mmCIF file of C-alpha atoms and ligand atoms in Angstrom:
data_model
loop_
_atom_site.group_PDB
_atom_site.id
_atom_site.type_symbol
_atom_site.label_atom_id
_atom_site.label_comp_id
_atom_site.label_asym_id
_atom_site.label_seq_id
_atom_site.Cartn_x
_atom_site.Cartn_y
_atom_site.Cartn_z
ATOM 1 C CA MET A 995 3.704 8.815 40.099
ATOM 2 C CA LYS A 996 1.978 5.578 39.599
ATOM 3 C CA HIS A 997 1.267 3.555 43.460
ATOM 4 C CA TYR A 998 1.311 0.119 42.025
ATOM 5 C CA SER A 999 3.236 -2.235 40.116
ATOM 6 C CA HIS A 1000 1.096 -5.172 38.257
ATOM 7 C CA ILE A 1001 -1.281 -4.938 35.239
ATOM 8 C CA GLU A 1002 -3.972 -6.420 37.370
ATOM 9 C CA THR A 1003 -4.502 -2.886 38.878
ATOM 10 C CA SER A 1004 -3.233 -0.604 36.124
ATOM 11 C CA PHE A 1005 -6.622 -2.691 34.376
ATOM 12 C CA ILE A 1006 -8.647 -0.599 36.878
ATOM 13 C CA HIS A 1007 -6.366 2.570 37.441
ATOM 14 C CA GLY A 1008 -4.200 3.337 34.480
ATOM 15 C CA GLY A 1009 -4.089 5.795 31.913
ATOM 16 C CA ILE A 1010 -6.994 8.901 32.828
ATOM 17 C CA SER A 1011 -8.947 6.619 34.920
ATOM 18 C CA THR A 1012 -10.885 9.523 36.257
ATOM 19 C CA ASP A 1013 -12.624 12.792 35.370
ATOM 20 C CA GLU A 1014 -10.736 15.741 35.852
ATOM 21 C CA HIS A 1015 -13.324 18.000 35.640
ATOM 22 C CA THR A 1016 -16.025 15.647 38.664
ATOM 23 C CA GLY A 1017 -14.130 13.180 40.284
ATOM 24 C CA ALA A 1018 -16.465 11.031 38.990
ATOM 25 C CA VAL A 1019 -15.160 7.560 38.846
ATOM 26 C CA ASN A 1020 -15.802 6.839 35.723
ATOM 27 C CA VAL A 1021 -14.501 8.687 33.194
ATOM 28 C CA PRO A 1022 -17.843 10.155 31.465
ATOM 29 C CA ILE A 1023 -18.761 9.869 27.607
ATOM 30 C CA TYR A 1024 -18.035 12.877 26.506
ATOM 31 C CA GLN A 1025 -20.811 12.883 23.312
ATOM 32 C CA THR A 1026 -19.142 16.037 22.183
ATOM 33 C CA SER A 1027 -18.490 16.812 18.429
ATOM 34 C CA THR A 1028 -17.004 20.111 19.699
ATOM 35 C CA TYR A 1029 -15.326 22.441 22.475
ATOM 36 C CA ALA A 1030 -15.920 25.863 23.139
ATOM 37 C CA GLN A 1031 -12.925 28.003 22.936
ATOM 38 C CA LYS A 1032 -12.589 31.739 24.709
ATOM 39 C CA ASN A 1033 -10.829 33.439 21.728
ATOM 40 C CA ILE A 1034 -9.674 33.330 18.519
ATOM 41 C CA GLY A 1035 -5.982 32.426 18.305
ATOM 42 C CA GLY A 1036 -5.651 30.917 21.692
ATOM 43 C CA GLU A 1037 -4.311 27.725 22.905
ATOM 44 C CA VAL A 1038 -6.877 25.326 22.883
ATOM 45 C CA LYS A 1039 -6.824 21.410 25.067
ATOM 46 C CA TRP A 1040 -10.135 20.243 22.906
ATOM 47 C CA GLU A 1041 -10.865 21.768 19.806
ATOM 48 C CA TYR A 1042 -13.019 18.756 17.138
ATOM 49 C CA SER A 1043 -13.800 15.219 18.120
ATOM 50 C CA ARG A 1044 -11.976 13.709 15.085
ATOM 51 C CA THR A 1045 -8.792 15.204 16.597
ATOM 52 C CA GLY A 1046 -9.266 14.926 20.554
ATOM 53 C CA ASN A 1047 -12.076 13.861 23.117
ATOM 54 C CA PRO A 1048 -11.640 13.195 26.484
ATOM 55 C CA THR A 1049 -13.413 9.658 26.623
ATOM 56 C CA ARG A 1050 -10.990 8.664 23.907
ATOM 57 C CA ALA A 1051 -7.646 10.063 25.064
ATOM 58 C CA ALA A 1052 -8.745 8.069 28.807
ATOM 59 C CA LEU A 1053 -8.877 4.838 26.446
ATOM 60 C CA GLU A 1054 -5.762 5.702 24.455
ATOM 61 C CA SER A 1055 -3.635 6.568 27.639
ATOM 62 C CA LEU A 1056 -5.144 3.352 29.022
ATOM 63 C CA ILE A 1057 -3.674 0.871 26.430
ATOM 64 C CA ALA A 1058 -0.511 3.201 26.292
ATOM 65 C CA GLU A 1059 0.079 2.123 29.748
ATOM 66 C CA LEU A 1060 -1.232 -1.095 29.535
ATOM 67 C CA GLU A 1061 1.378 -2.487 26.292
ATOM 68 C CA GLY A 1062 3.853 -0.100 27.822
ATOM 69 C CA GLY A 1063 4.358 1.844 25.120
ATOM 70 C CA ASP A 1064 4.724 5.970 24.079
ATOM 71 C CA ALA A 1065 1.128 6.591 23.116
ATOM 72 C CA GLY A 1066 -2.194 5.000 22.387
ATOM 73 C CA PHE A 1067 -4.740 5.435 19.281
ATOM 74 C CA ALA A 1068 -8.135 4.443 19.514
ATOM 75 C CA PHE A 1069 -9.703 3.686 15.681
ATOM 76 C CA GLY A 1070 -13.371 2.285 14.605
ATOM 77 C CA SER A 1071 -11.685 -1.205 13.937
ATOM 78 C CA GLY A 1072 -9.712 -2.989 14.021
ATOM 79 C CA MET A 1073 -9.191 -2.659 10.617
ATOM 80 C CA ALA A 1074 -9.099 1.186 10.701
ATOM 81 C CA ALA A 1075 -6.041 0.581 13.232
ATOM 82 C CA LEU A 1076 -3.855 -1.778 11.041
ATOM 83 C CA THR A 1077 -5.000 0.715 7.928
ATOM 84 C CA ALA A 1078 -3.214 3.789 9.749
ATOM 85 C CA VAL A 1079 -0.070 1.996 10.766
ATOM 86 C CA ILE A 1080 0.249 0.929 7.166
ATOM 87 C CA SER A 1081 -0.664 4.443 6.037
ATOM 88 C CA LEU A 1082 2.780 5.446 7.731
ATOM 89 C CA PHE A 1083 4.770 3.755 4.406
ATOM 90 C CA LYS A 1084 4.896 4.964 0.648
ATOM 91 C CA THR A 1085 5.087 3.694 -3.049
ATOM 92 C CA GLY A 1086 8.031 1.256 -3.632
ATOM 93 C CA ASP A 1087 7.648 -0.115 0.205
ATOM 94 C CA LYS A 1088 7.518 -3.608 0.890
ATOM 95 C CA ILE A 1089 5.400 -5.179 4.175
ATOM 96 C CA LEU A 1090 6.571 -9.000 5.117
ATOM 97 C CA ILE A 1091 3.726 -10.478 6.511
ATOM 98 C CA SER A 1092 3.602 -14.265 8.322
ATOM 99 C CA SER A 1093 1.683 -16.677 6.125
ATOM 100 C CA ASN A 1094 -1.421 -17.030 9.199
ATOM 101 C CA VAL A 1095 -2.292 -13.132 9.614
ATOM 102 C CA TYR A 1096 -6.138 -12.206 9.818
ATOM 103 C CA GLY A 1097 -7.723 -12.455 6.311
ATOM 104 C CA GLY A 1098 -8.869 -8.652 6.855
ATOM 105 C CA THR A 1099 -5.014 -7.419 7.078
ATOM 106 C CA TYR A 1100 -4.273 -9.845 3.986
ATOM 107 C CA ARG A 1101 -7.257 -7.858 1.859
ATOM 108 C CA VAL A 1102 -6.312 -4.496 2.694
ATOM 109 C CA LEU A 1103 -2.832 -4.810 1.374
ATOM 110 C CA ASP A 1104 -3.788 -6.765 -1.350
ATOM 111 C CA LYS A 1105 -6.278 -5.137 -2.758
ATOM 112 C CA ILE A 1106 -6.268 -1.169 -1.237
ATOM 113 C CA PHE A 1107 -2.808 -0.654 -1.052
ATOM 114 C CA SER A 1108 -1.329 -2.240 -3.400
ATOM 115 C CA ASN A 1109 -3.127 0.329 -5.390
ATOM 116 C CA PHE A 1110 -0.757 2.800 -3.846
ATOM 117 C CA GLY A 1111 2.478 0.955 -4.426
ATOM 118 C CA ILE A 1112 2.703 -0.855 -1.532
ATOM 119 C CA THR A 1113 3.458 -4.236 -1.692
ATOM 120 C CA TYR A 1114 3.719 -7.398 0.361
ATOM 121 C CA GLU A 1115 5.366 -10.685 0.649
ATOM 122 C CA ILE A 1116 4.096 -13.785 3.035
ATOM 123 C CA THR A 1117 6.802 -15.378 5.016
ATOM 124 C CA ASP A 1118 7.151 -18.275 7.442
ATOM 125 C CA THR A 1119 7.952 -15.924 10.619
ATOM 126 C CA THR A 1120 8.315 -19.080 12.825
ATOM 127 C CA ARG A 1121 11.542 -19.636 10.993
ATOM 128 C CA GLU A 1122 14.210 -17.013 11.907
ATOM 129 C CA SER A 1123 16.362 -18.008 8.199
ATOM 130 C CA ALA A 1124 13.488 -17.845 6.199
ATOM 131 C CA PHE A 1125 12.271 -14.684 7.742
ATOM 132 C CA GLU A 1126 15.931 -13.321 7.357
ATOM 133 C CA LYS A 1127 16.061 -14.253 3.736
ATOM 134 C CA ALA A 1128 13.015 -12.365 2.220
ATOM 135 C CA ILE A 1129 14.218 -8.936 3.837
ATOM 136 C CA THR A 1130 15.310 -7.197 0.365
ATOM 137 C CA PRO A 1131 15.928 -3.240 0.027
ATOM 138 C CA ASP A 1132 12.472 -2.754 -0.239
ATOM 139 C CA VAL A 1133 11.370 -4.117 2.431
ATOM 140 C CA LYS A 1134 10.719 -1.473 5.600
ATOM 141 C CA ALA A 1135 7.944 -3.517 7.965
ATOM 142 C CA VAL A 1136 6.672 -7.076 9.176
ATOM 143 C CA ILE A 1137 3.527 -7.889 10.632
ATOM 144 C CA ILE A 1138 2.923 -10.460 12.991
ATOM 145 C CA GLU A 1139 0.405 -12.550 14.645
ATOM 146 C CA THR A 1140 1.322 -14.805 17.381
ATOM 147 C CA PRO A 1141 -0.607 -17.225 18.242
ATOM 148 C CA ALA A 1142 -2.035 -16.602 14.530
ATOM 149 C CA ASN A 1143 -5.340 -17.771 12.914
ATOM 150 C CA PRO A 1144 -6.505 -20.280 13.203
ATOM 151 C CA LEU A 1145 -3.861 -23.167 13.474
ATOM 152 C CA LEU A 1146 -2.434 -20.968 16.812
ATOM 153 C CA THR A 1147 1.080 -21.099 14.657
ATOM 154 C CA VAL A 1148 3.781 -19.384 17.329
ATOM 155 C CA THR A 1149 6.219 -16.690 16.105
ATOM 156 C CA ASP A 1150 8.916 -16.034 18.072
ATOM 157 C CA LEU A 1151 8.757 -12.729 19.493
ATOM 158 C CA GLU A 1152 12.031 -11.996 20.428
ATOM 159 C CA ALA A 1153 13.748 -13.478 17.311
ATOM 160 C CA ILE A 1154 11.850 -11.420 15.099
ATOM 161 C CA ALA A 1155 12.114 -7.930 16.399
ATOM 162 C CA ARG A 1156 15.690 -8.899 16.530
ATOM 163 C CA ILE A 1157 15.932 -9.351 13.183
ATOM 164 C CA ALA A 1158 13.337 -6.807 12.232
ATOM 165 C CA HIS A 1159 15.577 -3.937 13.646
ATOM 166 C CA LYS A 1160 18.856 -5.330 12.261
ATOM 167 C CA HIS A 1161 17.523 -4.252 8.631
ATOM 168 C CA ASN A 1162 15.435 -1.642 9.992
ATOM 169 C CA LEU A 1163 12.493 -2.665 9.496
ATOM 170 C CA VAL A 1164 9.448 -1.663 11.988
ATOM 171 C CA ALA A 1165 8.005 -4.498 14.030
ATOM 172 C CA ILE A 1166 4.358 -4.610 13.896
ATOM 173 C CA ALA A 1167 2.810 -7.069 16.030
ATOM 174 C CA ASP A 1168 -0.883 -7.987 15.989
ATOM 175 C CA ASN A 1169 -1.336 -8.588 20.025
ATOM 176 C CA THR A 1170 -5.799 -9.268 19.130
ATOM 177 C CA PHE A 1171 -5.509 -13.156 20.486
ATOM 178 C CA MET A 1172 -3.334 -12.310 23.239
ATOM 179 C CA THR A 1173 -4.322 -9.145 25.206
ATOM 180 C CA PRO A 1174 -1.851 -6.833 27.270
ATOM 181 C CA TYR A 1175 -2.449 -9.224 29.964
ATOM 182 C CA LEU A 1176 -0.859 -12.339 28.566
ATOM 183 C CA GLN A 1177 1.441 -10.762 26.116
ATOM 184 C CA ARG A 1178 3.362 -7.425 25.482
ATOM 185 C CA PRO A 1179 4.972 -7.190 22.180
ATOM 186 C CA LEU A 1180 6.810 -3.993 22.710
ATOM 187 C CA GLU A 1181 8.811 -6.035 25.757
ATOM 188 C CA PHE A 1182 10.713 -8.251 23.003
ATOM 189 C CA GLY A 1183 11.225 -5.297 21.261
ATOM 190 C CA PHE A 1184 8.609 -4.852 18.557
ATOM 191 C CA ASP A 1185 7.857 -1.299 17.253
ATOM 192 C CA ILE A 1186 4.079 -1.599 17.188
ATOM 193 C CA VAL A 1187 1.288 -3.363 18.697
ATOM 194 C CA VAL A 1188 -2.166 -3.159 16.925
ATOM 195 C CA HIS A 1189 -5.704 -4.713 18.733
ATOM 196 C CA SER A 1190 -9.199 -5.333 17.618
ATOM 197 C CA ALA A 1191 -10.801 -4.015 20.934
ATOM 198 C CA THR A 1192 -14.053 -5.343 18.950
ATOM 199 C CA LYS A 1193 -12.231 -9.278 20.975
ATOM 200 C CA TYR A 1194 -11.080 -9.504 24.196
ATOM 201 C CA LEU A 1195 -10.569 -5.976 25.282
ATOM 202 C CA GLY A 1196 -14.028 -5.059 24.753
ATOM 203 C CA GLY A 1197 -15.117 -8.520 25.746
ATOM 204 C CA HIS A 1198 -18.930 -9.037 25.540
ATOM 205 C CA SER A 1199 -19.346 -9.036 21.449
ATOM 206 C CA ASP A 1200 -20.937 -5.853 21.682
ATOM 207 C CA VAL A 1201 -18.190 -2.728 19.958
ATOM 208 C CA VAL A 1202 -16.791 -3.119 17.158
ATOM 209 C CA ALA A 1203 -13.124 -1.064 17.856
ATOM 210 C CA GLY A 1204 -9.371 -0.955 17.049
ATOM 211 C CA LEU A 1205 -6.742 0.313 18.763
ATOM 212 C CA VAL A 1206 -2.476 0.735 17.957
ATOM 213 C CA VAL A 1207 -0.033 1.444 21.017
ATOM 214 C CA THR A 1208 3.353 3.191 19.624
ATOM 215 C CA SER A 1209 6.455 2.190 21.546
ATOM 216 C CA LYS A 1210 8.868 5.189 19.717
ATOM 217 C CA PRO A 1211 7.700 9.054 19.752
ATOM 218 C CA GLU A 1212 8.614 9.470 16.219
ATOM 219 C CA HIS A 1213 5.683 6.859 15.231
ATOM 220 C CA SER A 1214 3.417 8.070 18.056
ATOM 221 C CA LYS A 1215 3.616 11.571 16.023
ATOM 222 C CA GLN A 1216 2.921 10.115 12.510
ATOM 223 C CA ILE A 1217 0.591 7.918 14.077
ATOM 224 C CA ALA A 1218 -1.388 11.107 15.819
ATOM 225 C CA PHE A 1219 -1.126 13.132 12.376
ATOM 226 C CA ILE A 1220 -2.835 9.677 10.244
ATOM 227 C CA GLN A 1221 -5.709 9.410 12.671
ATOM 228 C CA ASN A 1222 -6.517 13.113 12.497
ATOM 229 C CA ALA A 1223 -6.077 13.378 9.027
ATOM 230 C CA THR A 1224 -7.425 9.831 8.143
ATOM 231 C CA GLY A 1225 -10.366 10.165 10.526
ATOM 232 C CA GLY A 1226 -11.010 6.725 11.178
ATOM 233 C CA VAL A 1227 -11.401 7.053 15.260
ATOM 234 C CA ALA A 1228 -13.661 5.220 17.811
ATOM 235 C CA GLY A 1229 -16.526 7.679 19.406
ATOM 236 C CA PRO A 1230 -16.609 8.585 22.433
ATOM 237 C CA PHE A 1231 -19.462 5.619 23.413
ATOM 238 C CA ASP A 1232 -17.498 2.794 21.578
ATOM 239 C CA SER A 1233 -14.178 4.268 24.182
ATOM 240 C CA PHE A 1234 -16.675 3.968 27.555
ATOM 241 C CA LEU A 1235 -17.074 0.424 26.401
ATOM 242 C CA MET A 1236 -13.562 -0.893 25.522
ATOM 243 C CA ILE A 1237 -12.485 0.827 29.198
ATOM 244 C CA ARG A 1238 -15.622 -0.815 31.140
ATOM 245 C CA GLY A 1239 -14.172 -3.841 28.963
ATOM 246 C CA ILE A 1240 -10.709 -3.610 30.036
ATOM 247 C CA LYS A 1241 -12.052 -3.536 33.688
ATOM 248 C CA THR A 1242 -12.635 -7.114 34.300
ATOM 249 C CA LEU A 1243 -10.142 -8.334 31.685
ATOM 250 C CA ALA A 1244 -7.882 -10.200 34.091
ATOM 251 C CA VAL A 1245 -10.305 -12.036 35.668
ATOM 252 C CA ARG A 1246 -12.402 -12.865 31.962
ATOM 253 C CA MET A 1247 -8.881 -14.157 30.476
ATOM 254 C CA ASP A 1248 -8.102 -16.163 33.718
ATOM 255 C CA ARG A 1249 -10.841 -17.779 33.018
ATOM 256 C CA HIS A 1250 -11.156 -17.476 29.483
ATOM 257 C CA ALA A 1251 -7.419 -19.768 29.513
ATOM 258 C CA GLN A 1252 -8.710 -22.288 32.182
ATOM 259 C CA ASN A 1253 -12.153 -23.060 30.427
ATOM 260 C CA ALA A 1254 -9.707 -23.624 27.532
ATOM 261 C CA HIS A 1255 -7.017 -25.167 29.256
ATOM 262 C CA ASP A 1256 -10.098 -28.415 30.029
ATOM 263 C CA ILE A 1257 -11.427 -28.251 26.603
ATOM 264 C CA ALA A 1258 -8.203 -28.777 25.263
ATOM 265 C CA GLU A 1259 -6.986 -31.669 27.327
ATOM 266 C CA TYR A 1260 -10.716 -32.757 26.950
ATOM 267 C CA LEU A 1261 -10.464 -32.862 23.117
ATOM 268 C CA GLN A 1262 -6.592 -34.358 23.659
ATOM 269 C CA LEU A 1263 -7.965 -37.440 24.801
ATOM 270 C CA ASN A 1264 -11.112 -38.057 22.700
ATOM 271 C CA SER A 1265 -10.761 -40.561 20.166
ATOM 272 C CA ASP A 1266 -12.942 -38.907 17.120
ATOM 273 C CA VAL A 1267 -10.202 -35.758 17.649
ATOM 274 C CA LYS A 1268 -7.360 -36.058 15.293
ATOM 275 C CA THR A 1269 -5.936 -32.931 15.746
ATOM 276 C CA VAL A 1270 -5.569 -30.467 18.848
ATOM 277 C CA TYR A 1271 -4.073 -27.209 18.051
ATOM 278 C CA TYR A 1272 -3.445 -25.139 21.812
ATOM 279 C CA PRO A 1273 -0.730 -23.112 22.607
ATOM 280 C CA GLY A 1274 -1.065 -24.341 26.346
ATOM 281 C CA LEU A 1275 -0.592 -28.078 25.653
ATOM 282 C CA THR A 1276 2.960 -28.908 26.034
ATOM 283 C CA SER A 1277 2.355 -31.362 23.229
ATOM 284 C CA PHE A 1278 1.880 -28.053 21.518
ATOM 285 C CA LYS A 1279 4.464 -27.694 18.199
ATOM 286 C CA GLY A 1280 5.458 -23.689 19.644
ATOM 287 C CA HIS A 1281 4.418 -24.479 23.059
ATOM 288 C CA ASP A 1282 7.904 -23.937 24.213
ATOM 289 C CA ILE A 1283 8.467 -20.367 22.308
ATOM 290 C CA HIS A 1284 4.799 -19.688 23.771
ATOM 291 C CA LYS A 1285 5.608 -19.862 27.392
ATOM 292 C CA LYS A 1286 8.541 -17.814 27.005
ATOM 293 C CA GLN A 1287 6.736 -14.945 25.686
ATOM 294 C CA ALA A 1288 3.186 -15.003 26.908
ATOM 295 C CA LYS A 1289 1.456 -15.778 30.007
ATOM 296 C CA ASN A 1290 -1.267 -18.826 29.624
ATOM 297 C CA GLY A 1291 -2.299 -20.105 26.257
ATOM 298 C CA GLY A 1292 -5.396 -18.122 26.098
ATOM 299 C CA ALA A 1293 -8.366 -18.995 24.674
ATOM 300 C CA MET A 1294 -8.733 -20.049 21.561
ATOM 301 C CA ILE A 1295 -8.653 -23.345 19.932
ATOM 302 C CA SER A 1296 -8.944 -25.681 17.138
ATOM 303 C CA PHE A 1297 -9.509 -28.948 16.478
ATOM 304 C CA GLU A 1298 -9.897 -31.679 13.685
ATOM 305 C CA LEU A 1299 -12.383 -34.366 14.301
ATOM 306 C CA THR A 1300 -11.686 -37.821 12.196
ATOM 307 C CA GLU A 1301 -12.871 -38.659 8.940
ATOM 308 C CA ASN A 1302 -15.871 -40.536 10.291
ATOM 309 C CA HIS A 1303 -17.478 -37.201 11.098
ATOM 310 C CA ASP A 1304 -20.436 -34.913 9.282
ATOM 311 C CA ILE A 1305 -19.185 -31.669 10.161
ATOM 312 C CA ARG A 1306 -22.379 -29.821 9.614
ATOM 313 C CA LYS A 1307 -24.290 -31.926 11.644
ATOM 314 C CA PHE A 1308 -21.229 -30.980 14.198
ATOM 315 C CA PHE A 1309 -21.906 -27.608 14.003
ATOM 316 C CA GLY A 1310 -26.235 -28.479 13.815
ATOM 317 C CA SER A 1311 -25.762 -29.566 16.360
ATOM 318 C CA LEU A 1312 -24.303 -27.057 18.960
ATOM 319 C CA LYS A 1313 -26.973 -25.999 21.457
ATOM 320 C CA LEU A 1314 -24.611 -24.087 23.869
ATOM 321 C CA ILE A 1315 -21.772 -22.413 21.593
ATOM 322 C CA THR A 1316 -23.153 -20.079 19.129
ATOM 323 C CA LEU A 1317 -22.137 -20.620 15.506
ATOM 324 C CA ALA A 1318 -20.427 -17.347 14.334
ATOM 325 C CA GLU A 1319 -17.721 -15.189 13.214
ATOM 326 C CA SER A 1320 -15.410 -12.892 15.385
ATOM 327 C CA LEU A 1321 -14.345 -14.304 19.131
ATOM 328 C CA GLY A 1322 -12.982 -12.938 22.332
ATOM 329 C CA GLY A 1323 -16.314 -12.288 24.299
ATOM 330 C CA VAL A 1324 -17.861 -14.021 27.248
ATOM 331 C CA GLU A 1325 -20.264 -16.461 25.308
ATOM 332 C CA SER A 1326 -18.266 -19.572 23.694
ATOM 333 C CA LEU A 1327 -18.086 -19.022 19.881
ATOM 334 C CA VAL A 1328 -17.252 -21.051 16.865
ATOM 335 C CA CYS A 1329 -16.488 -21.371 13.583
ATOM 336 C CA HIS A 1330 -15.639 -23.440 10.668
ATOM 337 C CA PRO A 1331 -12.878 -21.574 8.778
ATOM 338 C CA ALA A 1332 -12.420 -23.951 5.853
ATOM 339 C CA SER A 1333 -15.914 -22.496 4.712
ATOM 340 C CA MET A 1334 -15.952 -19.048 6.484
ATOM 341 C CA THR A 1335 -12.680 -17.330 7.766
ATOM 342 C CA HIS A 1336 -10.548 -19.029 4.946
ATOM 343 C CA ALA A 1337 -13.386 -19.909 2.279
ATOM 344 C CA SER A 1338 -11.358 -17.419 -0.090
ATOM 345 C CA ILE A 1339 -8.455 -19.628 0.073
ATOM 346 C CA PRO A 1340 -8.495 -22.434 -2.920
ATOM 347 C CA ARG A 1341 -9.085 -26.334 -1.593
ATOM 348 C CA ASP A 1342 -6.428 -28.007 -2.068
ATOM 349 C CA LEU A 1343 -3.295 -24.868 -0.846
ATOM 350 C CA ARG A 1344 -6.231 -24.962 2.150
ATOM 351 C CA VAL A 1345 -6.569 -28.019 3.194
ATOM 352 C CA LYS A 1346 -2.049 -28.335 2.712
ATOM 353 C CA LEU A 1347 -2.023 -25.477 5.496
ATOM 354 C CA GLY A 1348 -3.968 -27.695 7.845
ATOM 355 C CA ILE A 1349 -7.044 -26.133 7.159
ATOM 356 C CA THR A 1350 -9.410 -29.048 6.479
ATOM 357 C CA ASP A 1351 -13.428 -29.377 6.058
ATOM 358 C CA ASN A 1352 -12.957 -31.308 9.624
ATOM 359 C CA LEU A 1353 -11.165 -28.196 11.374
ATOM 360 C CA ILE A 1354 -13.140 -26.311 14.089
ATOM 361 C CA ARG A 1355 -12.337 -23.344 15.798
ATOM 362 C CA LEU A 1356 -13.425 -22.520 19.290
ATOM 363 C CA SER A 1357 -13.355 -19.080 21.068
ATOM 364 C CA VAL A 1358 -13.526 -20.578 24.778
ATOM 365 C CA GLY A 1359 -16.222 -18.198 26.697
ATOM 366 C CA ILE A 1360 -16.241 -17.797 30.771
ATOM 367 C CA GLU A 1361 -19.265 -20.096 30.512
ATOM 368 C CA ASN A 1362 -18.634 -23.339 33.219
ATOM 369 C CA ALA A 1363 -16.056 -25.447 31.345
ATOM 370 C CA SER A 1364 -18.283 -28.754 32.237
ATOM 371 C CA ASP A 1365 -21.030 -27.089 30.258
ATOM 372 C CA LEU A 1366 -18.780 -26.598 27.122
ATOM 373 C CA ILE A 1367 -17.440 -29.682 27.376
ATOM 374 C CA SER A 1368 -21.085 -31.727 27.943
ATOM 375 C CA ASP A 1369 -22.080 -29.546 24.705
ATOM 376 C CA ILE A 1370 -19.375 -30.832 22.520
ATOM 377 C CA LYS A 1371 -19.568 -34.163 23.643
ATOM 378 C CA GLN A 1372 -22.848 -34.706 22.051
ATOM 379 C CA ALA A 1373 -22.080 -32.727 19.057
ATOM 380 C CA ILE A 1374 -19.167 -35.229 18.437
ATOM 381 C CA GLU A 1375 -21.190 -37.948 19.056
ATOM 382 C CA ASN A 1376 -24.374 -36.989 16.952
ATOM 383 C CA SER A 1377 -22.032 -36.050 13.628
ATOM 384 C CA ARG A 1378 -20.632 -39.476 13.765
ATOM 385 C CA ILE A 1379 -20.933 -41.241 10.310
HETATM 386 C C1 PLP B 1934 -10.815 -9.559 14.411
HETATM 387 C C2 PLP B 1934 -9.392 -9.163 13.734
HETATM 388 C C3 PLP B 1934 -8.842 -8.041 13.271
HETATM 389 C C4 PLP B 1934 -9.790 -7.102 12.340
HETATM 390 O O1 PLP B 1934 -10.530 -6.138 13.467
HETATM 391 P P1 PLP B 1934 -12.051 -5.664 13.012
HETATM 392 O O2 PLP B 1934 -12.328 -5.432 14.758
HETATM 393 O O3 PLP B 1934 -12.910 -6.535 12.947
HETATM 394 O O4 PLP B 1934 -11.708 -4.863 12.368
HETATM 395 C C5 PLP B 1934 -7.437 -7.929 12.834
HETATM 396 N N1 PLP B 1934 -6.556 -8.706 13.588
HETATM 397 C C6 PLP B 1934 -6.859 -9.835 14.349
HETATM 398 C C7 PLP B 1934 -6.349 -10.908 14.660
HETATM 399 C C8 PLP B 1934 -8.419 -10.128 14.973
HETATM 400 O O5 PLP B 1934 -8.495 -11.445 15.007
#
């Protein structure tokens, strides 16, 4: 029986949050591979740490509660989590993915699962009719992200779940950008949620990990089997780091989003900036749908400088914000999608998609917003041609 009703409290007290053996207020790091058994053939709760580990189990019960699911599963990376979920399907099955899913999701389908006869098709999940039209009898699932990288494209969770169920598809959402604090896809009818916990859930750029939450007991049973059979589990120390990160998720996300909002407003009024992509701005294309399904705009912003800027100079001039892959940590990070995350897409197609050479993606941290704005301002001024 829970003695609270708000998610901010769940972040701290949710799931198995204390140690049943000692009363330790933090679940210890059970750094063990195996467990002593009293007798042969007896019932054992813990037998081997690939199958189950108390620290990992605490995290798994926590994420299940946060997303409002049936069960949670922790993996060694977001990609290991996605791989376990895609392993639900078999030869002849097809998976629809939105046009801007994480590059690694596309890659594992295109280069690994294709070898086993699981196919995929890229669809525009922002348009209900286009999505429904792509559903042929072999389609068994849909994987979406909203907002999606790098243009923060918004997909309507309720609409996709509704159409998916009409056609018996498993609806899968990668909720990495939003976290369960800002958006809970299972509440809109999705079946499975996946996270790269490397990002906001870990929150401190010090762990690579992934999570899965299932809403249906049949999927829980299957994912538990796949997790143990294929073995991409999160270790006890990484599980501990995720639990520790999640405790401060609400305060971090509030500050992340406030900073992002301030920066987006600054950029919007800047004549050196051609376009600002941020779901929290009322002028943003998907704003109304996003507002319906998420608490705020999150902390990912993309923006495009006008032509009279040297993009290399912009990145070279930043003094506080770090140029790096990844996102979701306390420190602000910036990246250049055209040469980094989306470099594998041919230039013509990339530009057509809106990923121009002057596009910048910013993961807004929890530093002081005016310090961040000053850094962006001087880098923009320095990069004018
Ligand atoms: C980073 C990321 C992943 C992959 O997660 P890893 O932890 O790097 O394996 C998947 N989806 C999204 C949206 C991501 O940002």
